[in-house]
Amino acid sequence: MTKRVYNFYAGPATLPLPVLKKAQEELLDFQGTGMSILEISHRSKEYDAVHKKASELLKELMGIPSDYKVLWLQGGASTQFFMAPQNLQQAGKPMEYVYTGAWAKKAIKEAKLFGEVKIIASSEDQKFTYIPKNVSFSANAAFGHITGNETIGGIEWQEWPKLPSDVPLVCDMSSNFMDKVIDVKKFSLIYAGAQKNLGPAGVTVVIIREDLINRVPENTPTMLKYKTHVEKDSLYNTCPCFSIYLCELVLEHLKALGGIPAMEKQNRKKAKMVYDIIDKSNGFYKGVAKPESRSLMNITFNLATPELEAKCVDEAKKKGLIGLKGHRDVGGMRASVYNAMSLEGTETLCKFLTEFQEQNQ
Ligand SMILES: *Cc1c(COP(=O)(O)O)cnc(C)c1O
């Protein structure tokens, strides 16, 4: 049997085993074509069915209203940091951002290339350990932008902000895409690099309310207009076929498991198990995020010293628990428990953390 570890990396991240097996099974001969999906035309009827199915499943599972479009783009969420303001800017209107950590910072930096950016709320005062409350966007903003989950700090929006009507809400959901049920209507533009919670690296999903595609300045390069990709159903140029195919398999798998409500239930259970270990450790493990802003996906914590953390990461690795080191910018430890991390994997982690404390306190 192939040896598989429990992978707690923040991204690219663990994928469901049945999805990997299906891809392996189909790799050399995709649906009787005698070719791999890596080799067939993005205009073939076989690929087209995959492409359409991926968007349909996403619409169905997330309950995406009919006036929204699903796009499959390249360039990662990092490209969306500039593509969103480039397409949604409006002369004389500020773009309003909530500054919650490293990813928001990068988004803000790019938006500044296109006009005035206002940071209307920030959690910098407490090292980005919480999501600001009672955030208020102004009625004349071109749009408001939030980072749904800060992957590095491990903080996540629990309640979405309310915006004045007519002000679109843009959200970077890279690391909490489909982690819980959301009302898509509250957002005008959602983007997410697939490699955290949806599929492999190489594709970025964008969900956009259709009326917004016409705001874009004429002199914008064709590939950087949402309008281009909406009109061509993400097939203006060669799309990342294999990545989209894997997303489609993940979505099918998710549907079979009971969709997002089932996933949310499991995610809440998993996160609670790990946070409980932290909370009941008498300070041996110190949670980084304020409890009311804790992420369901990225659980950040510290031990007394960097040496003890290194030892913990090392011993975990020996037990097949991989990727528990915190982001290099902040140090500490981080367990990413995305949708594809099983209950069993999370239980194994909890058991390890309990034993490690017993042996090292
Ligand atoms: C990983 C991540 C990104 C960057 O995604 P790329 O696809 O690598 O560009 C952006 N935002 C958040 C919240 C992330 O977790």
Short mmCIF file of C-alpha atoms and ligand atoms in Angstrom, two decimals:
data_model
loop_
_atom_site.label_atom_id
_atom_site.label_comp_id
_atom_site.label_asym_id
_atom_site.label_seq_id
_atom_site.Cartn_x
_atom_site.Cartn_y
_atom_site.Cartn_z
CA MET A 1 0.00 0.00 0.00
CA THR A 2 1.18 3.52 -0.75
CA LYS A 3 2.37 5.34 2.34
CA ARG A 4 0.31 8.47 3.02
CA VAL A 5 1.02 10.99 5.77
CA TYR A 6 -1.36 13.42 7.42
CA ASN A 7 -0.57 16.66 5.63
CA PHE A 8 -1.21 19.86 7.61
CA TYR A 9 0.50 22.21 5.14
CA ALA A 10 -1.21 25.54 4.50
CA GLY A 11 -1.06 25.23 0.72
CA PRO A 12 -0.73 23.47 -1.61
CA ALA A 13 -2.63 21.26 0.73
CA THR A 14 -3.95 17.77 1.20
CA LEU A 15 -6.44 16.45 -1.38
CA PRO A 16 -9.07 13.75 -0.83
CA LEU A 17 -7.56 10.32 -1.48
CA PRO A 18 -10.52 9.10 -3.61
CA VAL A 19 -9.94 12.11 -5.89
CA LEU A 20 -6.26 11.28 -6.35
CA LYS A 21 -7.11 7.66 -7.06
CA LYS A 22 -9.73 8.57 -9.65
CA ALA A 23 -7.25 10.90 -11.37
CA GLN A 24 -4.66 8.14 -11.34
CA GLU A 25 -7.11 5.64 -12.78
CA GLU A 26 -8.08 7.98 -15.60
CA LEU A 27 -4.64 9.42 -16.26
CA LEU A 28 -3.54 7.39 -19.27
CA ASP A 29 -6.88 7.01 -21.00
CA PHE A 30 -9.43 9.70 -20.23
CA GLN A 31 -12.92 8.34 -20.85
CA GLY A 32 -11.95 6.14 -23.75
CA THR A 33 -10.13 8.85 -25.71
CA GLY A 34 -6.83 6.96 -25.54
CA MET A 35 -5.27 10.20 -24.28
CA SER A 36 -4.61 11.76 -20.92
CA ILE A 37 -6.65 14.78 -19.94
CA LEU A 38 -3.24 16.46 -19.85
CA GLU A 39 -3.01 15.93 -23.60
CA ILE A 40 -6.46 16.60 -25.01
CA SER A 41 -7.67 19.84 -26.52
CA HIS A 42 -9.34 22.36 -24.25
CA ARG A 43 -11.92 22.63 -27.06
CA SER A 44 -12.68 18.89 -27.19
CA LYS A 45 -16.14 17.70 -26.20
CA GLU A 46 -14.62 15.48 -23.50
CA TYR A 47 -12.86 18.39 -21.81
CA ASP A 48 -15.80 20.70 -22.35
CA ALA A 49 -18.01 18.38 -20.31
CA VAL A 50 -15.52 18.55 -17.42
CA HIS A 51 -15.31 22.35 -17.68
CA LYS A 52 -19.07 22.79 -17.61
CA LYS A 53 -19.56 20.25 -14.85
CA ALA A 54 -17.02 22.00 -12.61
CA SER A 55 -18.91 25.30 -12.86
CA GLU A 56 -22.31 23.63 -12.47
CA LEU A 57 -21.24 21.74 -9.36
CA LEU A 58 -19.79 24.88 -7.84
CA LYS A 59 -23.03 26.77 -8.51
CA GLU A 60 -25.10 23.97 -7.07
CA LEU A 61 -23.03 23.37 -3.95
CA MET A 62 -22.62 27.06 -3.08
CA GLY A 63 -26.13 28.07 -4.17
CA ILE A 64 -24.71 30.70 -6.53
CA PRO A 65 -27.52 32.90 -7.92
CA SER A 66 -28.10 33.00 -11.69
CA ASP A 67 -26.80 36.56 -12.09
CA TYR A 68 -23.32 35.44 -11.01
CA LYS A 69 -20.65 33.83 -13.18
CA VAL A 70 -18.02 31.30 -12.21
CA LEU A 71 -14.59 31.82 -13.77
CA TRP A 72 -11.51 29.57 -13.81
CA LEU A 73 -8.45 31.78 -14.20
CA GLN A 74 -4.68 31.65 -13.80
CA GLY A 75 -2.19 33.75 -11.87
CA GLY A 76 -3.31 32.78 -8.38
CA ALA A 77 -5.09 34.91 -5.83
CA SER A 78 -2.07 37.21 -6.11
CA THR A 79 -3.25 38.20 -9.60
CA GLN A 80 -6.70 38.93 -8.20
CA PHE A 81 -5.08 41.42 -5.82
CA PHE A 82 -4.63 43.71 -8.83
CA MET A 83 -7.27 42.36 -11.21
CA ALA A 84 -10.13 43.12 -8.81
CA PRO A 85 -9.25 46.82 -8.31
CA GLN A 86 -8.30 47.15 -11.97
CA ASN A 87 -11.78 46.00 -12.98
CA LEU A 88 -13.87 47.56 -10.21
CA GLN A 89 -12.20 50.95 -9.69
CA GLN A 90 -14.34 54.04 -10.18
CA ALA A 91 -12.94 57.51 -10.74
CA GLY A 92 -13.09 59.67 -7.62
CA LYS A 93 -14.23 56.85 -5.34
CA PRO A 94 -11.98 55.29 -2.71
CA MET A 95 -11.40 51.56 -2.57
CA GLU A 96 -11.93 50.51 1.04
CA TYR A 97 -9.94 47.67 2.62
CA VAL A 98 -9.90 45.92 5.96
CA TYR A 99 -6.32 45.25 7.07
CA THR A 100 -6.20 41.94 8.88
CA GLY A 101 -2.74 40.56 8.09
CA ALA A 102 -0.19 39.50 5.52
CA TRP A 103 -2.63 38.70 2.71
CA ALA A 104 -4.69 41.85 3.15
CA LYS A 105 -1.43 43.81 3.06
CA LYS A 106 -0.55 42.40 -0.34
CA ALA A 107 -4.03 43.12 -1.66
CA ILE A 108 -3.82 46.72 -0.42
CA LYS A 109 -0.42 47.24 -2.03
CA GLU A 110 -1.77 46.29 -5.46
CA ALA A 111 -4.98 48.32 -5.15
CA LYS A 112 -2.89 51.45 -4.56
CA LEU A 113 -1.70 51.16 -8.16
CA PHE A 114 -5.19 52.07 -9.34
CA GLY A 115 -6.31 54.90 -7.10
CA GLU A 116 -7.08 55.98 -3.58
CA VAL A 117 -7.18 53.19 -1.02
CA LYS A 118 -8.68 53.69 2.42
CA ILE A 119 -7.96 51.30 5.23
CA ILE A 120 -11.21 51.51 7.14
CA ALA A 121 -10.33 49.00 9.86
CA SER A 122 -7.22 47.17 10.99
CA SER A 123 -6.08 44.69 13.60
CA GLU A 124 -2.44 45.70 13.32
CA ASP A 125 -2.58 47.10 16.89
CA GLN A 126 -2.70 43.54 18.23
CA LYS A 127 -0.51 41.81 15.67
CA PHE A 128 -3.45 40.74 13.53
CA THR A 129 -4.84 38.34 16.11
CA TYR A 130 -8.46 39.33 15.57
CA ILE A 131 -10.98 40.42 12.95
CA PRO A 132 -12.14 44.01 13.58
CA LYS A 133 -15.77 44.37 14.68
CA ASN A 134 -18.44 46.79 13.48
CA VAL A 135 -16.59 47.59 10.32
CA SER A 136 -18.22 50.42 8.41
CA PHE A 137 -17.71 51.06 4.72
CA SER A 138 -18.71 54.41 3.23
CA ALA A 139 -21.52 54.80 0.72
CA ASN A 140 -19.28 56.36 -1.90
CA ALA A 141 -16.67 53.56 -1.90
CA ALA A 142 -15.94 51.95 -5.27
CA PHE A 143 -15.97 48.63 -3.40
CA GLY A 144 -15.05 47.13 -0.05
CA HIS A 145 -12.45 44.38 0.29
CA ILE A 146 -11.92 41.82 3.02
CA THR A 147 -9.72 38.75 3.44
CA GLY A 148 -12.11 35.98 4.48
CA ASN A 149 -9.42 34.07 6.33
CA GLU A 150 -5.87 35.14 7.10
CA THR A 151 -3.97 31.94 6.46
CA ILE A 152 -0.81 33.02 8.26
CA GLY A 153 -2.34 34.54 11.39
CA GLY A 154 -5.18 32.02 11.64
CA ILE A 155 -8.08 34.46 11.93
CA GLU A 156 -11.38 34.22 10.06
CA TRP A 157 -14.45 36.40 9.62
CA GLN A 158 -17.30 34.86 11.62
CA GLU A 159 -19.95 37.33 10.51
CA TRP A 160 -19.75 39.11 7.18
CA PRO A 161 -19.77 42.91 7.25
CA LYS A 162 -22.79 44.81 5.98
CA LEU A 163 -22.08 47.32 3.23
CA PRO A 164 -24.17 50.27 2.05
CA SER A 165 -26.35 49.12 -0.85
CA ASP A 166 -24.60 49.55 -4.20
CA VAL A 167 -21.14 49.11 -2.68
CA PRO A 168 -19.82 45.73 -3.85
CA LEU A 169 -18.10 43.47 -1.33
CA VAL A 170 -14.96 41.76 -2.64
CA CYS A 171 -13.56 38.83 -0.68
CA ASP A 172 -10.34 36.84 -0.87
CA MET A 173 -11.56 33.38 0.16
CA SER A 174 -8.42 31.49 -0.82
CA SER A 175 -8.06 29.66 2.45
CA ASN A 176 -11.68 29.37 3.55
CA PHE A 177 -13.39 28.69 0.25
CA MET A 178 -16.31 26.32 0.90
CA ASP A 179 -15.33 25.74 4.53
CA LYS A 180 -18.84 26.69 5.62
CA VAL A 181 -22.19 27.66 4.19
CA ILE A 182 -22.26 31.26 2.94
CA ASP A 183 -24.84 33.47 1.31
CA VAL A 184 -23.16 34.34 -1.99
CA LYS A 185 -25.55 37.28 -2.47
CA LYS A 186 -23.70 39.15 0.29
CA PHE A 187 -20.67 39.32 -2.02
CA SER A 188 -20.16 40.82 -5.45
CA LEU A 189 -16.81 39.23 -6.15
CA ILE A 190 -15.23 36.20 -4.50
CA TYR A 191 -11.80 34.91 -5.48
CA ALA A 192 -9.72 32.00 -4.30
CA GLY A 193 -6.54 30.25 -5.32
CA ALA A 194 -7.65 26.61 -5.58
CA GLN A 195 -4.67 25.05 -3.84
CA LYS A 196 -5.90 25.50 -0.28
CA ASN A 197 -9.39 24.13 -0.16
CA LEU A 198 -10.62 23.33 -3.64
CA GLY A 199 -8.00 21.54 -5.70
CA PRO A 200 -4.42 21.80 -6.92
CA ALA A 201 -2.34 24.89 -7.66
CA GLY A 202 -2.67 26.40 -11.12
CA VAL A 203 -6.23 27.65 -11.13
CA THR A 204 -8.02 30.48 -9.36
CA VAL A 205 -11.77 30.48 -9.02
CA VAL A 206 -13.64 33.76 -9.34
CA ILE A 207 -17.33 34.26 -8.66
CA ILE A 208 -18.52 37.59 -9.99
CA ARG A 209 -21.88 39.36 -10.15
CA GLU A 210 -22.38 39.84 -13.84
CA ASP A 211 -23.27 43.54 -13.89
CA LEU A 212 -19.81 44.39 -12.55
CA ILE A 213 -17.96 43.29 -15.66
CA ASN A 214 -18.77 46.51 -17.49
CA ARG A 215 -16.96 48.85 -15.10
CA VAL A 216 -13.54 47.98 -16.46
CA PRO A 217 -11.59 50.75 -18.25
CA GLU A 218 -11.32 50.16 -22.01
CA ASN A 219 -7.52 50.30 -22.06
CA THR A 220 -7.20 47.22 -19.84
CA PRO A 221 -5.40 44.26 -21.44
CA THR A 222 -7.86 41.64 -22.75
CA MET A 223 -6.68 38.85 -20.46
CA LEU A 224 -7.08 41.07 -17.41
CA LYS A 225 -10.74 41.89 -17.99
CA TYR A 226 -13.30 39.71 -16.22
CA LYS A 227 -15.58 40.57 -19.13
CA THR A 228 -13.37 38.58 -21.53
CA HIS A 229 -13.55 35.47 -19.40
CA VAL A 230 -17.26 35.82 -18.69
CA GLU A 231 -18.04 36.13 -22.39
CA LYS A 232 -15.84 33.15 -23.32
CA ASP A 233 -16.76 30.99 -20.32
CA SER A 234 -13.10 30.95 -19.16
CA LEU A 235 -12.04 29.56 -22.56
CA TYR A 236 -10.68 32.71 -24.17
CA ASN A 237 -7.26 31.07 -24.16
CA THR A 238 -5.97 27.66 -23.08
CA CYS A 239 -7.32 27.13 -19.61
CA PRO A 240 -5.52 25.06 -16.94
CA CYS A 241 -7.45 21.92 -17.92
CA PHE A 242 -5.87 19.50 -15.50
CA SER A 243 -6.30 21.76 -12.48
CA ILE A 244 -9.94 22.40 -13.37
CA TYR A 245 -10.48 18.66 -13.86
CA LEU A 246 -9.14 17.98 -10.37
CA CYS A 247 -11.37 20.70 -8.91
CA GLU A 248 -14.29 19.02 -10.64
CA LEU A 249 -13.38 15.70 -8.99
CA VAL A 250 -13.10 17.42 -5.59
CA LEU A 251 -16.52 19.01 -6.08
CA GLU A 252 -18.08 15.66 -7.02
CA HIS A 253 -16.51 14.14 -3.93
CA LEU A 254 -17.80 16.99 -1.78
CA LYS A 255 -21.29 16.55 -3.15
CA ALA A 256 -21.25 12.83 -2.38
CA LEU A 257 -20.25 13.61 1.21
CA GLY A 258 -23.30 15.85 1.70
CA GLY A 259 -22.06 19.16 0.31
CA ILE A 260 -20.97 22.23 2.23
CA PRO A 261 -23.32 21.77 5.24
CA ALA A 262 -21.73 18.37 5.94
CA MET A 263 -18.27 19.85 5.44
CA GLU A 264 -19.02 22.74 7.80
CA LYS A 265 -20.18 20.34 10.49
CA GLN A 266 -17.01 18.30 10.17
CA ASN A 267 -14.80 21.41 10.04
CA ARG A 268 -16.33 22.81 13.24
CA LYS A 269 -15.80 19.48 14.96
CA LYS A 270 -12.18 19.24 13.80
CA ALA A 271 -11.30 22.81 14.78
CA LYS A 272 -12.94 22.42 18.18
CA MET A 273 -10.93 19.28 18.89
CA VAL A 274 -7.63 21.08 18.31
CA TYR A 275 -8.60 24.35 20.04
CA ASP A 276 -9.79 22.32 23.03
CA ILE A 277 -6.34 20.76 23.34
CA ILE A 278 -4.83 24.26 23.28
CA ASP A 279 -7.32 25.67 25.79
CA LYS A 280 -6.96 22.76 28.21
CA SER A 281 -3.17 22.64 28.09
CA ASN A 282 -2.65 25.07 31.02
CA GLY A 283 -0.64 27.35 28.77
CA PHE A 284 1.64 24.68 27.33
CA TYR A 285 0.10 25.46 23.96
CA LYS A 286 -0.81 29.13 23.50
CA GLY A 287 -3.37 29.95 20.84
CA VAL A 288 -2.39 32.92 18.66
CA ALA A 289 -5.82 34.11 17.49
CA LYS A 290 -8.34 35.67 19.85
CA PRO A 291 -11.00 33.01 20.49
CA GLU A 292 -13.78 35.00 18.82
CA SER A 293 -11.80 35.27 15.56
CA ARG A 294 -10.36 31.77 15.40
CA SER A 295 -10.03 30.22 11.97
CA LEU A 296 -11.71 26.92 11.17
CA MET A 297 -8.95 26.18 8.68
CA ASN A 298 -5.60 27.38 10.02
CA ILE A 299 -4.99 26.80 13.71
CA THR A 300 -2.03 28.84 14.96
CA PHE A 301 -0.33 28.28 18.31
CA ASN A 302 2.97 28.70 20.13
CA LEU A 303 4.97 26.73 22.64
CA ALA A 304 7.25 28.20 25.30
CA THR A 305 10.37 28.41 23.09
CA PRO A 306 11.27 28.08 19.40
CA GLU A 307 13.41 25.07 20.38
CA LEU A 308 10.43 23.28 21.88
CA GLU A 309 8.40 24.12 18.78
CA ALA A 310 11.10 22.67 16.55
CA LYS A 311 11.12 19.52 18.66
CA CYS A 312 7.34 19.27 18.42
CA VAL A 313 7.39 19.68 14.62
CA ASP A 314 10.15 17.08 14.39
CA GLU A 315 8.48 14.45 16.54
CA ALA A 316 5.18 15.00 14.77
CA LYS A 317 6.90 14.37 11.48
CA LYS A 318 8.23 11.06 12.74
CA LYS A 319 4.63 10.07 13.46
CA GLY A 320 3.50 10.98 9.95
CA LEU A 321 2.03 14.38 10.88
CA ILE A 322 3.55 16.77 8.36
CA GLY A 323 3.59 20.54 7.84
CA LEU A 324 3.01 21.83 11.38
CA LYS A 325 5.62 24.57 11.29
CA GLY A 326 4.19 28.11 11.35
CA HIS A 327 4.70 30.51 8.44
CA ARG A 328 8.31 31.72 8.25
CA ASP A 329 7.24 35.35 8.86
CA VAL A 330 5.57 34.67 12.20
CA GLY A 331 7.13 31.44 13.46
CA GLY A 332 5.26 29.26 15.94
CA MET A 333 3.11 26.37 14.78
CA ARG A 334 0.16 26.01 12.49
CA ALA A 335 -2.13 23.11 11.75
CA SER A 336 -4.12 23.61 8.56
CA VAL A 337 -7.22 21.44 8.71
CA TYR A 338 -8.82 22.10 5.34
CA ASN A 339 -11.89 20.24 4.05
CA ALA A 340 -9.78 17.31 2.88
CA MET A 341 -8.21 16.73 6.31
CA SER A 342 -10.08 13.80 7.82
CA LEU A 343 -11.51 13.52 11.30
CA GLU A 344 -9.10 10.64 11.78
CA GLY A 345 -6.10 12.80 10.83
CA THR A 346 -7.25 15.49 13.25
CA GLU A 347 -7.73 12.95 16.03
CA THR A 348 -4.23 11.63 15.41
CA LEU A 349 -2.86 15.17 15.70
CA CYS A 350 -4.74 15.75 18.97
CA LYS A 351 -3.47 12.52 20.43
CA PHE A 352 0.08 13.48 19.48
CA LEU A 353 -0.23 16.98 21.00
CA THR A 354 -1.56 15.54 24.25
CA GLU A 355 1.31 13.05 24.50
CA PHE A 356 3.90 15.65 23.55
CA GLN A 357 2.69 17.86 26.38
CA GLU A 358 2.80 15.01 28.89
CA GLN A 359 6.39 14.26 27.95
CA ASN A 360 7.66 17.84 27.76
CA GLN A 361 5.97 19.98 30.38
C1 LIG B 1 -2.42 31.51 -0.36
C2 LIG B 1 -3.18 32.77 -0.31
C3 LIG B 1 -3.06 33.75 -1.31
C4 LIG B 1 -2.08 33.64 -2.45
O1 LIG B 1 -2.52 32.75 -3.37
P1 LIG B 1 -1.68 32.45 -4.71
O2 LIG B 1 -2.65 31.55 -5.43
O3 LIG B 1 -0.43 31.77 -4.29
O4 LIG B 1 -1.44 33.72 -5.40
C5 LIG B 1 -3.85 34.87 -1.21
N1 LIG B 1 -4.71 35.05 -0.19
C6 LIG B 1 -4.85 34.12 0.80
C7 LIG B 1 -5.82 34.37 1.89
C8 LIG B 1 -4.09 32.97 0.76
O5 LIG B 1 -4.23 32.06 1.74
#
